[in-house]
PDB file of C-alpha atoms in Angstrom:
ATOM      1  CA  MET A   1      -3.278  -2.589 -11.227  1.00 77.00           C
ATOM      2  CA  SER A   2      -4.819   0.184  -8.794  1.00 80.00           C
ATOM      3  CA  GLU A   3      -3.128  -1.485  -5.899  1.00 89.00           C
ATOM      4  CA  VAL A   4       0.219  -0.635  -7.900  1.00 89.00           C
ATOM      5  CA  ALA A   5      -0.907   2.615  -8.961  1.00 90.00           C
ATOM      6  CA  GLY A   6      -1.594   3.550  -5.356  1.00 93.00           C
ATOM      7  CA  ASP A   7       1.721   2.245  -4.001  1.00 95.00           C
ATOM      8  CA  LEU A   8       3.531   4.284  -6.895  1.00 94.00           C
ATOM      9  CA  TRP A   9       1.796   7.397  -5.864  1.00 95.00           C
ATOM     10  CA  LEU A  10       2.515   6.940  -2.197  1.00 97.00           C
ATOM     11  CA  LEU A  11       6.220   6.239  -2.927  1.00 97.00           C
ATOM     12  CA  LEU A  12       6.767   9.383  -5.173  1.00 97.00           C
ATOM     13  CA  ILE A  13       4.926  11.533  -2.357  1.00 98.00           C
ATOM     14  CA  ASN A  14       7.249   9.946   0.203  1.00 97.00           C
ATOM     15  CA  LEU A  15      10.375  10.528  -1.995  1.00 98.00           C
ATOM     16  CA  ALA A  16       9.180  14.321  -2.683  1.00 98.00           C
ATOM     17  CA  GLY A  17       8.652  14.843   0.939  1.00 97.00           C
ATOM     18  CA  LYS A  18      11.998  13.552   2.102  1.00 97.00           C
ATOM     19  CA  MET A  19      13.972  15.411  -0.590  1.00 97.00           C
ATOM     20  CA  LYS A  20      12.180  18.624   0.357  1.00 97.00           C
ATOM     21  CA  ARG A  21      13.201  18.233   3.961  1.00 96.00           C
ATOM     22  CA  GLY A  22      16.421  17.262   3.043  1.00 96.00           C
ATOM     23  CA  ASP A  23      16.977  20.362   0.746  1.00 96.00           C
ATOM     24  CA  GLU A  24      15.371  22.610   3.442  1.00 96.00           C
ATOM     25  CA  CYS A  25      17.547  21.261   6.229  1.00 95.00           C
ATOM     26  CA  LEU A  26      20.960  21.029   4.238  1.00 94.00           C
ATOM     27  CA  PRO A  27      22.081  24.617   5.273  1.00 94.00           C
ATOM     28  CA  ARG A  28      21.674  23.981   8.921  1.00 94.00           C
ATOM     29  CA  ILE A  29      23.642  20.801   9.175  1.00 94.00           C
ATOM     30  CA  ARG A  30      26.903  21.602  10.767  1.00 93.00           C
ATOM     31  CA  ALA A  31      29.213  18.476  10.457  1.00 93.00           C
ATOM     32  CA  PRO A  32      30.568  18.202   6.911  1.00 93.00           C
ATOM     33  CA  GLU A  33      30.413  14.408   6.672  1.00 95.00           C
ATOM     34  CA  ASN A  34      26.617  14.588   7.536  1.00 95.00           C
ATOM     35  CA  GLN A  35      25.854  17.360   5.087  1.00 95.00           C
ATOM     36  CA  GLU A  36      27.843  15.332   2.300  1.00 96.00           C
ATOM     37  CA  MET A  37      25.576  12.239   3.151  1.00 96.00           C
ATOM     38  CA  VAL A  38      22.589  14.263   2.843  1.00 97.00           C
ATOM     39  CA  GLU A  39      23.747  15.933  -0.247  1.00 97.00           C
ATOM     40  CA  ASP A  40      24.212  12.379  -1.793  1.00 97.00           C
ATOM     41  CA  PHE A  41      20.893  11.253  -0.853  1.00 97.00           C
ATOM     42  CA  LEU A  42      19.536  14.081  -2.600  1.00 98.00           C
ATOM     43  CA  GLU A  43      21.541  13.485  -5.597  1.00 98.00           C
ATOM     44  CA  SER A  44      20.352   9.837  -5.767  1.00 98.00           C
ATOM     45  CA  GLY A  45      16.865  11.125  -5.382  1.00 97.00           C
ATOM     46  CA  ASP A  46      17.162  13.451  -8.462  1.00 98.00           C
ATOM     47  CA  ARG A  47      18.298  10.490 -10.326  1.00 98.00           C
ATOM     48  CA  LEU A  48      15.334   8.743  -9.150  1.00 98.00           C
ATOM     49  CA  TRP A  49      13.128  11.379 -10.430  1.00 97.00           C
ATOM     50  CA  GLY A  50      14.892  11.273 -13.625  1.00 97.00           C
ATOM     51  CA  ARG A  51      14.063   7.357 -13.966  1.00 97.00           C
ATOM     52  CA  PHE A  52      10.461   8.375 -13.293  1.00 97.00           C
ATOM     53  CA  LYS A  53      10.523  11.200 -16.120  1.00 97.00           C
ATOM     54  CA  LYS A  54      11.946   8.728 -18.424  1.00 96.00           C
ATOM     55  CA  LEU A  55       9.481   6.020 -17.750  1.00 95.00           C
ATOM     56  CA  LEU A  56       6.696   8.646 -18.231  1.00 94.00           C
ATOM     57  CA  LYS A  57       8.147   9.606 -21.679  1.00 93.00           C
ATOM     58  CA  ALA A  58       8.048   6.169 -22.799  1.00 91.00           C
ATOM     59  CA  CYS A  59       4.423   5.727 -21.702  1.00 88.00           C
ATOM     60  CA  GLU A  60       3.524   8.785 -23.420  1.00 87.00           C
ATOM     61  CA  GLU A  61       4.596   7.615 -26.895  1.00 84.00           C
ATOM     62  CA  PHE A  62       1.662   4.980 -26.361  1.00 78.00           C
ATOM     63  CA  MET A  63      -0.756   7.626 -25.737  1.00 82.00           C
ATOM     64  CA  TRP A  64       0.302   9.907 -28.756  1.00 80.00           C
ATOM     65  CA  LYS A  65      -0.267   6.840 -30.876  1.00 76.00           C
ATOM     66  CA  ALA A  66      -3.749   6.147 -29.653  1.00 73.00           C
ATOM     67  CA  ALA A  67      -4.527   9.964 -30.022  1.00 72.00           C
ATOM     68  CA  LYS A  68      -3.282  10.014 -33.587  1.00 73.00           C
ATOM     69  CA  ARG A  69      -5.847   6.952 -34.186  1.00 72.00           C
ATOM     70  CA  GLU A  70      -8.580   8.906 -32.782  1.00 67.00           C
ATOM     71  CA  GLY A  71      -7.849  12.136 -34.387  1.00 63.00           C
ATOM     72  CA  SER A  72      -9.226  12.748 -38.026  1.00 60.00           C
ATOM     73  CA  ARG A  73      -7.324  13.712 -40.777  1.00 62.00           C
ATOM     74  CA  GLY A  74      -3.952  15.239 -39.244  1.00 65.00           C
ATOM     75  CA  SER A  75      -5.732  16.537 -36.206  1.00 68.00           C
ATOM     76  CA  ILE A  76      -4.651  14.824 -32.976  1.00 69.00           C
ATOM     77  CA  LYS A  77      -7.428  14.363 -30.436  1.00 67.00           C
ATOM     78  CA  MET A  78      -6.478  13.217 -26.629  1.00 71.00           C
ATOM     79  CA  GLY A  79      -9.440  11.317 -25.308  1.00 66.00           C
ATOM     80  CA  LYS A  80     -10.445   8.369 -23.159  1.00 70.00           C
ATOM     81  CA  ASN A  81      -8.497   6.083 -25.279  1.00 74.00           C
ATOM     82  CA  SER A  82      -5.308   7.992 -24.947  1.00 74.00           C
ATOM     83  CA  GLY A  83      -5.371   7.804 -21.030  1.00 76.00           C
ATOM     84  CA  CYS A  84      -6.328   4.207 -21.028  1.00 83.00           C
ATOM     85  CA  GLU A  85      -3.114   3.601 -23.146  1.00 82.00           C
ATOM     86  CA  PHE A  86      -0.937   5.622 -20.762  1.00 84.00           C
ATOM     87  CA  VAL A  87      -2.237   3.315 -17.891  1.00 85.00           C
ATOM     88  CA  ASP A  88      -1.981   0.389 -19.808  1.00 87.00           C
ATOM     89  CA  SER A  89       1.573   1.138 -20.886  1.00 87.00           C
ATOM     90  CA  ILE A  90       3.046   2.123 -17.590  1.00 90.00           C
ATOM     91  CA  PHE A  91       1.155  -0.897 -15.700  1.00 90.00           C
ATOM     92  CA  GLY A  92       0.817  -3.375 -18.398  1.00 88.00           C
ATOM     93  CA  ARG A  93       2.682  -6.769 -18.265  1.00 87.00           C
ATOM     94  CA  ASP A  94       3.625  -6.518 -21.627  1.00 86.00           C
ATOM     95  CA  ARG A  95       4.835  -2.937 -21.775  1.00 85.00           C
ATOM     96  CA  GLU A  96       6.530  -0.841 -19.053  1.00 90.00           C
ATOM     97  CA  LEU A  97       5.324  -2.773 -15.687  1.00 91.00           C
ATOM     98  CA  GLU A  98       8.721  -4.296 -15.422  1.00 94.00           C
ATOM     99  CA  LYS A  99      10.458  -0.965 -15.248  1.00 95.00           C
ATOM    100  CA  THR A 100       7.603   0.753 -13.103  1.00 95.00           C
ATOM    101  CA  GLU A 101       8.305  -1.916 -10.674  1.00 96.00           C
ATOM    102  CA  SER A 102      12.004  -1.873 -10.674  1.00 96.00           C
ATOM    103  CA  LEU A 103      11.817   1.794 -10.049  1.00 97.00           C
ATOM    104  CA  MET A 104       9.177   1.522  -7.369  1.00 97.00           C
ATOM    105  CA  GLN A 105      11.569  -0.866  -5.472  1.00 98.00           C
ATOM    106  CA  SER A 106      14.363   1.519  -5.947  1.00 98.00           C
ATOM    107  CA  ILE A 107      12.432   4.235  -4.482  1.00 98.00           C
ATOM    108  CA  ARG A 108      11.297   2.013  -1.492  1.00 98.00           C
ATOM    109  CA  LEU A 109      15.125   1.205  -1.075  1.00 98.00           C
ATOM    110  CA  TRP A 110      16.117   4.783  -1.124  1.00 98.00           C
ATOM    111  CA  ASN A 111      13.378   5.641   1.577  1.00 97.00           C
ATOM    112  CA  MET A 112      14.436   2.847   3.758  1.00 98.00           C
ATOM    113  CA  ARG A 113      18.171   4.135   3.608  1.00 98.00           C
ATOM    114  CA  PHE A 114      17.098   7.772   3.821  1.00 97.00           C
ATOM    115  CA  ASP A 115      15.312   6.972   7.104  1.00 97.00           C
ATOM    116  CA  ALA A 116      18.294   4.877   8.515  1.00 97.00           C
ATOM    117  CA  ASN A 117      21.046   7.614   7.432  1.00 96.00           C
ATOM    118  CA  CYS A 118      19.522  10.977   7.089  1.00 96.00           C
ATOM    119  CA  GLU A 119      16.701  10.979   9.791  1.00 94.00           C
ATOM    120  CA  ASP A 120      18.456  11.718  12.924  1.00 93.00           C
ATOM    121  CA  ILE A 121      20.666  14.305  10.995  1.00 95.00           C
ATOM    122  CA  LEU A 122      17.536  15.961   9.799  1.00 95.00           C
ATOM    123  CA  ARG A 123      15.622  16.017  13.361  1.00 93.00           C
ATOM    124  CA  ARG A 124      19.114  17.795  15.077  1.00 89.00           C
ATOM    125  CA  PRO A 125      20.875  19.324  12.128  1.00 86.00           C
ATOM    126  CA  SER A 126      22.682  21.686  14.243  1.00 81.00           C
ATOM    127  CA  ALA A 127      23.826  18.865  16.778  1.00 74.00           C
ATOM    128  CA  ALA A 128      24.922  16.631  13.865  1.00 53.00           C
TER     129      ALA A 128
END
């Protein structure tokens, strides 16, 4: 579980870094077709972030259920069990692990395609 969590963390860092770099370089790219390619990658990266947010929202539901069980008479208390429920839901085989792994694979593919298609453009935006 910790290995998958570490991989997800690194993938999200890479995604965020590449998107930030692409966004910062976009105005300096001269060739319209290269600018369009980088824009397309940034849009697809935004969609990946949307999928991640949706996954987090689904896992948050399990966390709230645990918090309600921990609370007393109408009060909601976030505690250790709530956090454990969240982790179990995002990485648990019987919950959202399949969606987590699918998202991770999509981010891996996006990162590889970004490197292959956009890296040269971002290195020399005024030449491209």
